[in-house]
Amino acid sequence: MKYLLGIDFGGGASKTTLLSEKGEIVATNTCEYPTNYPKPGYAEQNPSDWVMATVENIKGVLNKSSINPEDIFAISLDAATHTAVIMDEDFNVIRPAIYWTDTRSKEEVKYLRENFEDVIDRQVLHKADTIWSLPELMWIKNNEPKNWAKVRKILFAKDYVRHVLTGDYVTDYIEAEGSMMFDINSMQWSETLLDILDISSDMMPEVVKPTDKAGRITKEASALTGLSEGTLVFCGTTDTAMEVFASGAVNKGQMTLKLATAGRICVITDKPYPDVNLINYSHIMDGLFYPGTATKSCAASYRWFRDTFGEDYKELDNLAETIPIGSDGMVFHPYLNGELTPYANPNLCADFVGVRASHTKGHFARSVLEGVTMSMLDCKMCLDEKNIECNSYASIIGGGGKSPLWRQMVSDALGIKLVEMKYADSSFGSAMLAGVAAGVFDSFQSALEICNEVVSETIPNEENREEYLKLFKKYKAVQKALEPIYNGEY
């Protein structure tokens, strides 16, 4: 029996999935790691934490499954995009990685918009924002010159961990698209954009396909993890690309709706749609793309509420379920780290508005869920305005989609059917990608047919939709009123 290993790095945890060639999940293991917030607007992660989580997870699935490590035929990795790791000549990490929710690079974004907008429009699928690697690295160059002077190598989250496992120095083209340093026309690093950082393309990793072989498990990595030396490791790609694949979205018009650290609605198309409100990436299948909208703090908002005010998710859901739509007048905006669609404004802040003495913890919990749901409705309306061909349903992905309450909220508010697959997380997608790349599965489509199936559907309630549309008007009115304050105009 051949086995496949998929390793994912999300916003707050890494998950590893062990998949058999028959499409059965044999074992999974998850290990959390922290995001550090040293100052307001800052968000950083330590690459060493990703490595430790990887080691723990691999040992975990090996122990749970009791399989022979030599039977693991191939490995692939994925991670949240554009989390750059800067290193010296010997691949020693110089400083913690700036995470994509970090908003410190506002001045660098302003500089890019004023001086390089034409270049970015021609070469990059996105608009300048604090989430991309280029402005984050510009901030380090401008504010930490001693650290920047040491930089000789740059990798991204999953590529750094894979380097520890194999010694390779590559990334994939989807990851590169998220850096704001990659020219999609030439499929090469952009010398013009790298010049802003005073670095050359030889400091950047080679760009390959997600299904390309990156290397093999080294003797040192074998001793560290328990994997067999020489095990095949493929490049892999981004977490959203893997979730899109795992959800079955491999045909034009299919939609995915993601309730994870960030929230996204993506549509499979045969061309990109460059726009200030859309984030465009290539699909793992040639000739396809998945443009989409995004809210920065989706499940991150609920996690923040849980961590700050207590209770576990199930109990919070139970409390929220007793509260009527509209939370008895309370409105929450999930802008904990600024916002992307449709405002592209890192200055926006989260808020609870309309709080009264009668409100309970259940009201606050429901208000958080409703606030994120309203942000997802903002995202869906932006897609509708672009007249992109979409199906009338979406595959639900991300941990937030495991909540029946939240799933129904989103279905009602957006007025679309949500389809839940048996498996839809990115580590599962990475395991399938490893199987396709290694020839265990004949194609991406056949991998899905062997490994996955629909397990539930959530149908929208039209009466509830009317109530959510009323809430949305209030949500938008409050946002419009508060934005000048958050922009420092008062």
Tab-separated table of C-alpha atoms in Angstrom:
chain	number	residue	atom	x	y	z
A	1	MET	CA	0.000	0.000	0.000
A	2	LYS	CA	1.289	3.453	-0.923
A	3	TYR	CA	0.693	6.390	1.400
A	4	LEU	CA	0.781	10.133	0.794
A	5	LEU	CA	1.561	12.913	3.261
A	6	GLY	CA	0.070	16.409	3.077
A	7	ILE	CA	1.440	19.113	5.382
A	8	ASP	CA	-0.425	22.411	5.855
A	9	PHE	CA	0.499	25.604	7.703
A	10	GLY	CA	-2.510	27.729	8.593
A	11	GLY	CA	-2.919	30.920	10.560
A	12	GLY	CA	-2.538	29.327	13.974
A	13	ALA	CA	-1.753	25.660	13.452
A	14	SER	CA	-0.175	23.076	11.201
A	15	LYS	CA	-2.064	19.945	10.177
A	16	THR	CA	-0.664	16.811	8.604
A	17	THR	CA	-2.830	14.260	6.787
A	18	LEU	CA	-1.772	10.713	5.915
A	19	LEU	CA	-3.753	9.451	2.907
A	20	SER	CA	-3.779	5.973	1.382
A	21	GLU	CA	-3.754	5.301	-2.355
A	22	LYS	CA	-7.353	4.084	-1.928
A	23	GLY	CA	-8.388	7.579	-0.861
A	24	GLU	CA	-8.769	6.823	2.832
A	25	ILE	CA	-7.456	9.178	5.516
A	26	VAL	CA	-5.370	6.938	7.749
A	27	ALA	CA	-4.337	9.533	10.338
A	28	THR	CA	-4.152	13.260	10.983
A	29	ASN	CA	-2.315	15.354	13.538
A	30	THR	CA	-2.537	19.044	14.392
A	31	CYS	CA	-0.140	21.273	16.301
A	32	GLU	CA	-0.826	24.897	17.183
A	33	TYR	CA	1.727	27.717	17.187
A	34	PRO	CA	1.427	31.367	18.185
A	35	THR	CA	1.189	34.554	16.192
A	36	ASN	CA	2.997	37.301	18.078
A	37	TYR	CA	1.751	40.897	18.181
A	38	PRO	CA	4.691	42.955	19.507
A	39	LYS	CA	3.004	46.283	18.663
A	40	PRO	CA	-0.434	47.407	17.452
A	41	GLY	CA	-0.734	46.469	13.780
A	42	TYR	CA	2.164	43.997	13.951
A	43	ALA	CA	1.799	40.242	13.412
A	44	GLU	CA	4.756	37.852	13.298
A	45	GLN	CA	5.443	34.126	13.389
A	46	ASN	CA	8.662	32.262	14.111
A	47	PRO	CA	9.702	29.858	11.320
A	48	SER	CA	11.180	27.559	13.960
A	49	ASP	CA	7.637	27.061	15.292
A	50	TRP	CA	6.531	25.769	11.873
A	51	VAL	CA	9.404	23.276	11.881
A	52	MET	CA	8.631	22.056	15.397
A	53	ALA	CA	4.948	21.675	14.466
A	54	THR	CA	5.951	19.696	11.376
A	55	VAL	CA	8.106	17.325	13.394
A	56	GLU	CA	5.376	16.797	15.999
A	57	ASN	CA	2.716	16.215	13.344
A	58	ILE	CA	4.755	13.746	11.308
A	59	LYS	CA	5.635	11.758	14.413
A	60	GLY	CA	1.974	11.963	15.403
A	61	VAL	CA	0.602	10.424	12.200
A	62	LEU	CA	3.326	7.772	12.171
A	63	ASN	CA	2.463	6.766	15.743
A	64	LYS	CA	-1.294	6.804	15.143
A	65	SER	CA	-1.095	4.774	11.949
A	66	SER	CA	1.754	2.393	12.827
A	67	ILE	CA	2.679	2.224	9.137
A	68	ASN	CA	6.221	1.667	7.937
A	69	PRO	CA	7.686	5.097	7.040
A	70	GLU	CA	9.143	3.487	3.905
A	71	ASP	CA	5.568	3.090	2.623
A	72	ILE	CA	5.089	6.877	2.453
A	73	PHE	CA	5.475	7.341	-1.279
A	74	ALA	CA	5.341	11.140	-1.586
A	75	ILE	CA	4.932	14.359	0.396
A	76	SER	CA	3.639	17.828	-0.467
A	77	LEU	CA	3.226	21.013	1.564
A	78	ASP	CA	1.082	24.139	1.544
A	79	ALA	CA	0.790	27.308	3.616
A	80	ALA	CA	-0.859	30.676	3.881
A	81	THR	CA	0.529	32.817	1.104
A	82	HIS	CA	3.121	35.614	1.043
A	83	THR	CA	4.725	34.978	4.429
A	84	ALA	CA	8.339	35.713	3.530
A	85	VAL	CA	11.308	34.331	5.464
A	86	ILE	CA	14.563	36.288	5.145
A	87	MET	CA	17.828	34.386	5.600
A	88	ASP	CA	21.567	34.781	5.318
A	89	GLU	CA	23.833	32.875	2.908
A	90	ASP	CA	23.626	29.732	5.059
A	91	PHE	CA	19.811	29.803	5.321
A	92	ASN	CA	19.866	31.037	8.913
A	93	VAL	CA	16.654	32.955	9.677
A	94	ILE	CA	17.395	36.618	10.388
A	95	ARG	CA	14.158	37.714	12.069
A	96	PRO	CA	10.590	36.456	12.619
A	97	ALA	CA	8.423	36.318	9.505
A	98	ILE	CA	5.953	39.155	9.068
A	99	TYR	CA	2.549	37.514	8.777
A	100	TRP	CA	0.108	38.642	6.108
A	101	THR	CA	-2.342	40.180	8.632
A	102	ASP	CA	0.379	42.664	9.660
A	103	THR	CA	-0.418	46.278	8.677
A	104	ARG	CA	2.815	48.094	9.572
A	105	SER	CA	3.793	48.685	5.911
A	106	LYS	CA	1.150	51.359	5.215
A	107	GLU	CA	3.733	53.935	4.105
A	108	GLU	CA	5.385	51.425	1.798
A	109	VAL	CA	1.993	50.642	0.240
A	110	LYS	CA	1.381	54.346	-0.282
A	111	TYR	CA	4.772	54.631	-1.993
A	112	LEU	CA	3.989	51.707	-4.296
A	113	ARG	CA	0.589	53.109	-5.226
A	114	GLU	CA	2.073	56.513	-6.016
A	115	ASN	CA	5.178	55.368	-7.893
A	116	PHE	CA	4.715	51.828	-9.221
A	117	GLU	CA	0.998	51.421	-9.868
A	118	ASP	CA	1.492	51.066	-13.641
A	119	VAL	CA	4.204	48.419	-13.236
A	120	ILE	CA	2.154	46.489	-10.694
A	121	ASP	CA	-0.930	46.664	-12.929
A	122	ARG	CA	1.068	45.220	-15.849
A	123	GLN	CA	3.042	42.569	-14.009
A	124	VAL	CA	1.049	41.562	-10.923
A	125	LEU	CA	-2.454	40.167	-10.485
A	126	HIS	CA	-3.137	42.258	-7.366
A	127	LYS	CA	-3.237	45.843	-6.113
A	128	ALA	CA	-0.708	47.123	-3.567
A	129	ASP	CA	-1.719	46.365	0.024
A	130	THR	CA	-0.034	45.564	3.333
A	131	ILE	CA	-0.758	41.842	2.913
A	132	TRP	CA	1.838	41.296	0.162
A	133	SER	CA	5.481	40.361	0.666
A	134	LEU	CA	6.949	43.306	-1.260
A	135	PRO	CA	5.745	46.097	1.072
A	136	GLU	CA	6.521	43.943	4.117
A	137	LEU	CA	10.104	43.479	2.930
A	138	MET	CA	10.319	47.177	2.054
A	139	TRP	CA	9.430	47.935	5.668
A	140	ILE	CA	12.289	45.754	6.925
A	141	LYS	CA	14.684	47.438	4.489
A	142	ASN	CA	13.561	50.899	5.609
A	143	ASN	CA	13.355	50.254	9.342
A	144	GLU	CA	15.814	47.441	10.093
A	145	PRO	CA	18.813	48.187	7.850
A	146	LYS	CA	21.175	45.959	9.862
A	147	ASN	CA	18.882	42.979	9.372
A	148	TRP	CA	18.339	43.795	5.705
A	149	ALA	CA	22.078	43.980	5.061
A	150	LYS	CA	22.354	40.297	6.042
A	151	VAL	CA	19.706	39.072	3.579
A	152	ARG	CA	20.951	36.669	0.901
A	153	LYS	CA	18.022	34.246	0.569
A	154	ILE	CA	14.231	34.664	0.621
A	155	LEU	CA	11.719	31.843	0.911
A	156	PHE	CA	8.058	31.557	1.859
A	157	ALA	CA	6.526	29.614	4.742
A	158	LYS	CA	5.985	26.161	3.238
A	159	ASP	CA	9.152	26.500	1.145
A	160	TYR	CA	11.243	27.209	4.233
A	161	VAL	CA	9.983	24.096	6.013
A	162	ARG	CA	10.475	22.026	2.873
A	163	HIS	CA	14.045	23.374	2.647
A	164	VAL	CA	14.639	22.069	6.178
A	165	LEU	CA	13.375	18.660	5.037
A	166	THR	CA	15.186	18.443	1.683
A	167	GLY	CA	17.718	21.268	1.329
A	168	ASP	CA	16.015	22.572	-1.849
A	169	TYR	CA	15.584	26.229	-2.816
A	170	VAL	CA	12.401	26.522	-4.889
A	171	THR	CA	8.887	27.929	-4.726
A	172	ASP	CA	5.836	27.487	-6.941
A	173	TYR	CA	4.301	29.993	-9.340
A	174	ILE	CA	1.089	30.431	-7.305
A	175	GLU	CA	3.111	31.313	-4.211
A	176	ALA	CA	5.252	33.653	-6.315
A	177	GLU	CA	2.117	35.427	-7.560
A	178	GLY	CA	1.345	36.309	-3.951
A	179	SER	CA	4.676	38.016	-3.349
A	180	MET	CA	4.069	41.131	-5.505
A	181	MET	CA	7.569	40.535	-6.882
A	182	PHE	CA	6.683	38.169	-9.738
A	183	ASP	CA	5.927	39.091	-13.360
A	184	ILE	CA	3.024	36.911	-14.506
A	185	ASN	CA	3.740	37.713	-18.158
A	186	SER	CA	7.297	36.370	-18.226
A	187	MET	CA	6.723	33.966	-15.299
A	188	GLN	CA	9.966	35.294	-13.824
A	189	TRP	CA	10.880	37.427	-10.838
A	190	SER	CA	10.374	41.095	-11.742
A	191	GLU	CA	13.699	42.919	-11.858
A	192	THR	CA	11.832	46.247	-11.650
A	193	LEU	CA	10.068	45.319	-8.426
A	194	LEU	CA	13.120	43.594	-6.930
A	195	ASP	CA	15.096	46.776	-7.602
A	196	ILE	CA	12.902	48.519	-5.024
A	197	LEU	CA	14.471	46.205	-2.456
A	198	ASP	CA	17.981	46.501	-3.937
A	199	ILE	CA	18.102	42.744	-4.468
A	200	SER	CA	18.606	40.587	-7.550
A	201	SER	CA	16.682	37.578	-8.809
A	202	ASP	CA	19.510	35.193	-7.843
A	203	MET	CA	18.536	35.822	-4.209
A	204	MET	CA	15.054	34.477	-4.946
A	205	PRO	CA	14.105	30.788	-5.210
A	206	GLU	CA	13.644	29.029	-8.531
A	207	VAL	CA	9.966	29.070	-9.561
A	208	VAL	CA	8.491	25.669	-10.465
A	209	LYS	CA	5.087	23.992	-10.770
A	210	PRO	CA	3.310	22.794	-7.599
A	211	THR	CA	3.623	19.228	-8.912
A	212	ASP	CA	7.361	19.457	-9.610
A	213	LYS	CA	9.782	17.410	-7.536
A	214	ALA	CA	11.585	19.639	-5.039
A	215	GLY	CA	13.855	17.067	-3.433
A	216	ARG	CA	14.015	14.101	-1.079
A	217	ILE	CA	14.054	13.743	2.698
A	218	THR	CA	17.631	14.167	3.897
A	219	LYS	CA	19.425	12.017	6.450
A	220	GLU	CA	19.134	14.847	8.997
A	221	ALA	CA	15.405	15.326	8.350
A	222	SER	CA	14.873	11.577	8.616
A	223	ALA	CA	16.453	11.539	12.063
A	224	LEU	CA	14.353	14.544	13.079
A	225	THR	CA	10.961	13.321	11.855
A	226	GLY	CA	11.058	9.544	11.554
A	227	LEU	CA	10.448	9.699	7.806
A	228	SER	CA	12.472	7.444	5.548
A	229	GLU	CA	15.559	9.055	4.012
A	230	GLY	CA	15.037	9.608	0.291
A	231	THR	CA	11.235	9.990	0.428
A	232	LEU	CA	9.992	12.080	-2.513
A	233	VAL	CA	8.923	15.650	-1.698
A	234	PHE	CA	7.025	17.790	-4.203
A	235	CYS	CA	6.941	21.569	-4.161
A	236	GLY	CA	3.303	22.090	-3.203
A	237	THR	CA	1.573	25.449	-3.210
A	238	THR	CA	-0.724	27.767	-1.241
A	239	ASP	CA	-3.336	26.726	1.289
A	240	THR	CA	-6.247	28.283	-0.588
A	241	ALA	CA	-5.196	26.617	-3.850
A	242	MET	CA	-5.246	23.289	-2.029
A	243	GLU	CA	-8.604	23.958	-0.383
A	244	VAL	CA	-10.084	24.977	-3.728
A	245	PHE	CA	-8.809	21.701	-5.201
A	246	ALA	CA	-9.923	19.590	-2.235
A	247	SER	CA	-13.420	21.080	-2.407
A	248	GLY	CA	-13.794	19.791	-5.957
A	249	ALA	CA	-13.614	23.182	-7.675
A	250	VAL	CA	-11.805	22.234	-10.877
A	251	ASN	CA	-14.254	23.533	-13.502
A	252	LYS	CA	-15.120	27.018	-14.744
A	253	GLY	CA	-17.937	28.657	-12.774
A	254	GLN	CA	-17.509	26.613	-9.612
A	255	MET	CA	-17.360	28.663	-6.400
A	256	THR	CA	-15.700	28.136	-3.038
A	257	LEU	CA	-16.548	29.969	0.168
A	258	LYS	CA	-13.858	29.901	2.832
A	259	LEU	CA	-14.458	30.531	6.531
A	260	ALA	CA	-10.927	30.302	7.920
A	261	THR	CA	-8.480	32.766	9.507
A	262	ALA	CA	-9.371	34.905	6.511
A	263	GLY	CA	-12.595	34.556	4.570
A	264	ARG	CA	-12.652	34.229	0.799
A	265	ILE	CA	-15.095	33.646	-2.012
A	266	CYS	CA	-13.381	32.342	-5.145
A	267	VAL	CA	-14.691	31.499	-8.604
A	268	ILE	CA	-12.956	29.271	-11.137
A	269	THR	CA	-12.423	31.187	-14.399
A	270	ASP	CA	-10.424	30.868	-17.606
A	271	LYS	CA	-8.789	34.288	-17.181
A	272	PRO	CA	-7.755	36.617	-14.344
A	273	TYR	CA	-9.850	39.658	-13.412
A	274	PRO	CA	-7.424	42.371	-12.252
A	275	ASP	CA	-9.374	44.733	-9.998
A	276	VAL	CA	-8.797	46.607	-6.749
A	277	ASN	CA	-11.444	44.436	-5.051
A	278	LEU	CA	-10.282	41.078	-6.388
A	279	ILE	CA	-7.342	38.843	-5.531
A	280	ASN	CA	-6.247	36.730	-8.499
A	281	TYR	CA	-4.284	33.494	-8.466
A	282	SER	CA	-3.588	30.770	-10.978
A	283	HIS	CA	-5.292	27.421	-10.400
A	284	ILE	CA	-3.216	24.236	-10.136
A	285	MET	CA	-4.801	23.143	-13.432
A	286	ASP	CA	-3.349	24.811	-16.522
A	287	GLY	CA	-5.483	27.559	-18.055
A	288	LEU	CA	-7.634	28.153	-14.988
A	289	PHE	CA	-7.606	30.885	-12.330
A	290	TYR	CA	-9.448	31.514	-9.086
A	291	PRO	CA	-10.089	35.250	-8.685
A	292	GLY	CA	-11.782	36.045	-5.422
A	293	THR	CA	-12.699	38.519	-2.747
A	294	ALA	CA	-11.385	38.440	0.811
A	295	THR	CA	-12.135	39.564	4.344
A	296	LYS	CA	-9.036	39.674	6.536
A	297	SER	CA	-10.362	38.500	9.905
A	298	CYS	CA	-12.990	35.822	9.398
A	299	ALA	CA	-12.584	32.892	11.796
A	300	ALA	CA	-9.793	35.021	13.273
A	301	SER	CA	-12.512	37.297	14.676
A	302	TYR	CA	-14.292	34.397	16.368
A	303	ARG	CA	-10.970	33.046	17.655
A	304	TRP	CA	-10.122	36.494	19.062
A	305	PHE	CA	-13.524	36.645	20.779
A	306	ARG	CA	-13.083	33.139	22.194
A	307	ASP	CA	-9.578	33.835	23.481
A	308	THR	CA	-10.481	37.238	24.924
A	309	PHE	CA	-13.850	36.499	26.527
A	310	GLY	CA	-13.701	32.757	27.209
A	311	GLU	CA	-15.892	29.711	26.389
A	312	ASP	CA	-15.207	27.168	23.664
A	313	TYR	CA	-16.656	27.436	20.168
A	314	LYS	CA	-19.475	24.966	20.754
A	315	GLU	CA	-20.702	26.817	23.833
A	316	LEU	CA	-20.452	30.169	22.041
A	317	ASP	CA	-22.467	28.729	19.152
A	318	ASN	CA	-25.093	27.478	21.607
A	319	LEU	CA	-25.362	30.933	23.172
A	320	ALA	CA	-25.481	32.682	19.794
A	321	GLU	CA	-28.207	30.363	18.525
A	322	THR	CA	-30.620	31.667	21.181
A	323	ILE	CA	-30.288	35.261	19.911
A	324	PRO	CA	-32.458	36.583	17.048
A	325	ILE	CA	-31.074	37.760	13.701
A	326	GLY	CA	-29.658	41.250	14.165
A	327	SER	CA	-28.422	40.573	17.714
A	328	ASP	CA	-31.084	42.906	19.124
A	329	GLY	CA	-29.483	45.951	17.540
A	330	MET	CA	-25.782	45.153	18.019
A	331	VAL	CA	-23.477	45.378	14.989
A	332	PHE	CA	-19.897	44.091	14.744
A	333	HIS	CA	-17.354	44.932	12.041
A	334	PRO	CA	-14.576	42.292	11.780
A	335	TYR	CA	-11.762	44.685	10.903
A	336	LEU	CA	-9.259	43.506	13.519
A	337	ASN	CA	-6.415	43.922	11.017
A	338	GLY	CA	-7.909	46.438	8.600
A	339	GLU	CA	-9.942	45.133	5.687
A	340	LEU	CA	-9.549	43.997	2.098
A	341	THR	CA	-12.754	43.671	0.043
A	342	PRO	CA	-14.262	46.096	-0.745
A	343	TYR	CA	-12.351	48.810	1.139
A	344	ALA	CA	-8.667	47.893	0.768
A	345	ASN	CA	-8.077	49.978	3.887
A	346	PRO	CA	-5.583	48.876	6.575
A	347	ASN	CA	-6.788	51.693	8.867
A	348	LEU	CA	-10.226	50.209	9.511
A	349	CYS	CA	-10.793	48.828	13.015
A	350	ALA	CA	-13.153	46.287	14.507
A	351	ASP	CA	-16.032	47.590	16.592
A	352	PHE	CA	-19.195	46.677	18.465
A	353	VAL	CA	-21.902	49.290	17.889
A	354	GLY	CA	-25.301	49.565	19.550
A	355	VAL	CA	-24.349	47.875	22.817
A	356	ARG	CA	-26.959	48.053	25.599
A	357	ALA	CA	-27.154	46.833	29.192
A	358	SER	CA	-29.522	44.069	28.100
A	359	HIS	CA	-26.951	42.461	25.811
A	360	THR	CA	-25.402	39.176	26.941
A	361	LYS	CA	-22.379	37.138	25.931
A	362	GLY	CA	-24.664	35.360	23.477
A	363	HIS	CA	-25.454	38.676	21.782
A	364	PHE	CA	-21.760	39.454	21.415
A	365	ALA	CA	-21.025	35.966	20.064
A	366	ARG	CA	-23.830	36.157	17.512
A	367	SER	CA	-22.832	39.691	16.578
A	368	VAL	CA	-19.300	38.505	15.759
A	369	LEU	CA	-20.645	35.712	13.548
A	370	GLU	CA	-23.081	38.105	11.884
A	371	GLY	CA	-20.396	40.741	11.355
A	372	VAL	CA	-18.175	38.302	9.498
A	373	THR	CA	-21.214	37.068	7.570
A	374	MET	CA	-21.962	40.652	6.502
A	375	SER	CA	-18.356	41.003	5.379
A	376	MET	CA	-18.758	37.851	3.284
A	377	LEU	CA	-21.904	39.395	1.771
A	378	ASP	CA	-19.801	42.468	0.928
A	379	CYS	CA	-17.412	40.087	-0.834
A	380	LYS	CA	-20.154	38.282	-2.756
A	381	MET	CA	-21.673	41.548	-3.976
A	382	CYS	CA	-18.295	42.630	-5.361
A	383	LEU	CA	-18.124	39.413	-7.381
A	384	ASP	CA	-21.666	39.948	-8.641
A	385	GLU	CA	-20.727	43.437	-9.849
A	386	LYS	CA	-17.974	41.968	-12.056
A	387	ASN	CA	-20.468	39.718	-13.881
A	388	ILE	CA	-18.221	36.689	-13.410
A	389	GLU	CA	-19.952	33.459	-14.391
A	390	CYS	CA	-20.798	31.627	-11.146
A	391	ASN	CA	-22.772	28.553	-10.164
A	392	SER	CA	-25.716	28.999	-7.790
A	393	TYR	CA	-23.896	27.079	-5.070
A	394	ALA	CA	-20.487	27.121	-3.392
A	395	SER	CA	-18.306	24.493	-1.758
A	396	ILE	CA	-17.750	25.467	1.875
A	397	ILE	CA	-14.158	25.227	3.129
A	398	GLY	CA	-12.303	26.255	6.271
A	399	GLY	CA	-12.810	25.458	9.945
A	400	GLY	CA	-15.645	27.960	10.348
A	401	GLY	CA	-17.723	25.907	7.947
A	402	LYS	CA	-17.863	23.098	10.526
A	403	SER	CA	-20.321	25.209	12.561
A	404	PRO	CA	-23.900	24.418	11.405
A	405	LEU	CA	-25.075	27.756	12.823
A	406	TRP	CA	-22.496	29.827	10.949
A	407	ARG	CA	-22.935	27.789	7.784
A	408	GLN	CA	-26.693	28.477	7.801
A	409	MET	CA	-26.117	32.185	8.519
A	410	VAL	CA	-23.876	32.529	5.488
A	411	SER	CA	-26.185	30.515	3.242
A	412	ASP	CA	-29.177	32.637	4.293
A	413	ALA	CA	-27.409	35.993	3.998
A	414	LEU	CA	-25.815	35.298	0.615
A	415	GLY	CA	-28.780	33.386	-0.742
A	416	ILE	CA	-26.703	30.477	-2.039
A	417	LYS	CA	-26.594	26.746	-1.377
A	418	LEU	CA	-23.462	25.583	0.437
A	419	VAL	CA	-22.072	22.139	-0.346
A	420	GLU	CA	-19.886	20.387	2.222
A	421	MET	CA	-17.379	17.811	1.029
A	422	LYS	CA	-16.306	14.888	3.206
A	423	TYR	CA	-12.800	16.363	3.290
A	424	ALA	CA	-11.907	19.896	2.235
A	425	ASP	CA	-8.915	21.040	4.235
A	426	SER	CA	-5.667	21.989	2.582
A	427	SER	CA	-3.521	19.214	4.098
A	428	PHE	CA	-5.863	16.711	2.440
A	429	GLY	CA	-5.507	18.648	-0.821
A	430	SER	CA	-1.731	18.544	-0.487
A	431	ALA	CA	-1.788	14.786	0.075
A	432	MET	CA	-3.859	14.369	-3.104
A	433	LEU	CA	-1.496	16.689	-5.004
A	434	ALA	CA	1.442	14.527	-3.897
A	435	GLY	CA	-0.448	11.540	-5.285
A	436	VAL	CA	-1.068	13.224	-8.639
A	437	ALA	CA	2.531	14.432	-8.866
A	438	ALA	CA	3.911	10.973	-8.041
A	439	GLY	CA	1.590	9.163	-10.445
A	440	VAL	CA	-0.451	7.428	-7.753
A	441	PHE	CA	-3.535	9.171	-9.169
A	442	ASP	CA	-3.934	9.682	-12.923
A	443	SER	CA	-5.189	13.276	-12.695
A	444	PHE	CA	-6.587	15.883	-10.336
A	445	GLN	CA	-10.113	14.832	-11.324
A	446	SER	CA	-9.465	11.144	-10.688
A	447	ALA	CA	-7.923	11.961	-7.299
A	448	LEU	CA	-11.140	13.739	-6.321
A	449	GLU	CA	-13.280	10.851	-7.556
A	450	ILE	CA	-11.271	8.366	-5.499
A	451	CYS	CA	-10.828	10.445	-2.350
A	452	ASN	CA	-13.820	12.730	-1.830
A	453	GLU	CA	-17.609	13.050	-1.855
A	454	VAL	CA	-20.428	15.457	-0.906
A	455	VAL	CA	-21.721	14.862	2.641
A	456	SER	CA	-24.207	17.704	3.216
A	457	GLU	CA	-25.963	20.671	1.653
A	458	THR	CA	-27.151	23.860	3.367
A	459	ILE	CA	-30.170	25.480	1.697
A	460	PRO	CA	-30.799	29.240	2.135
A	461	ASN	CA	-33.907	30.417	4.005
A	462	GLU	CA	-35.429	33.297	2.017
A	463	GLU	CA	-37.253	34.792	5.025
A	464	ASN	CA	-33.997	34.936	6.959
A	465	ARG	CA	-32.295	36.466	3.928
A	466	GLU	CA	-34.620	39.466	4.089
A	467	GLU	CA	-33.641	40.020	7.725
A	468	TYR	CA	-29.941	39.786	6.894
A	469	LEU	CA	-30.304	42.282	4.046
A	470	LYS	CA	-31.830	44.755	6.537
A	471	LEU	CA	-28.879	44.128	8.862
A	472	PHE	CA	-26.498	44.646	5.937
A	473	LYS	CA	-27.857	48.163	5.323
A	474	LYS	CA	-27.131	49.046	8.957
A	475	TYR	CA	-23.711	47.366	8.737
A	476	LYS	CA	-22.764	49.462	5.696
A	477	ALA	CA	-24.130	52.702	7.166
A	478	VAL	CA	-22.116	52.310	10.367
A	479	GLN	CA	-18.966	51.429	8.401
A	480	LYS	CA	-19.346	54.544	6.270
A	481	ALA	CA	-19.835	56.721	9.350
A	482	LEU	CA	-16.816	55.340	11.223
A	483	GLU	CA	-14.289	55.122	8.376
A	484	PRO	CA	-13.240	58.813	8.573
A	485	ILE	CA	-12.508	58.348	12.286
A	486	TYR	CA	-10.327	55.298	11.626
A	487	ASN	CA	-8.551	57.212	8.859
A	488	GLY	CA	-7.530	59.837	11.426
A	489	GLU	CA	-9.721	62.622	10.064
A	490	TYR	CA	-11.033	63.382	13.570
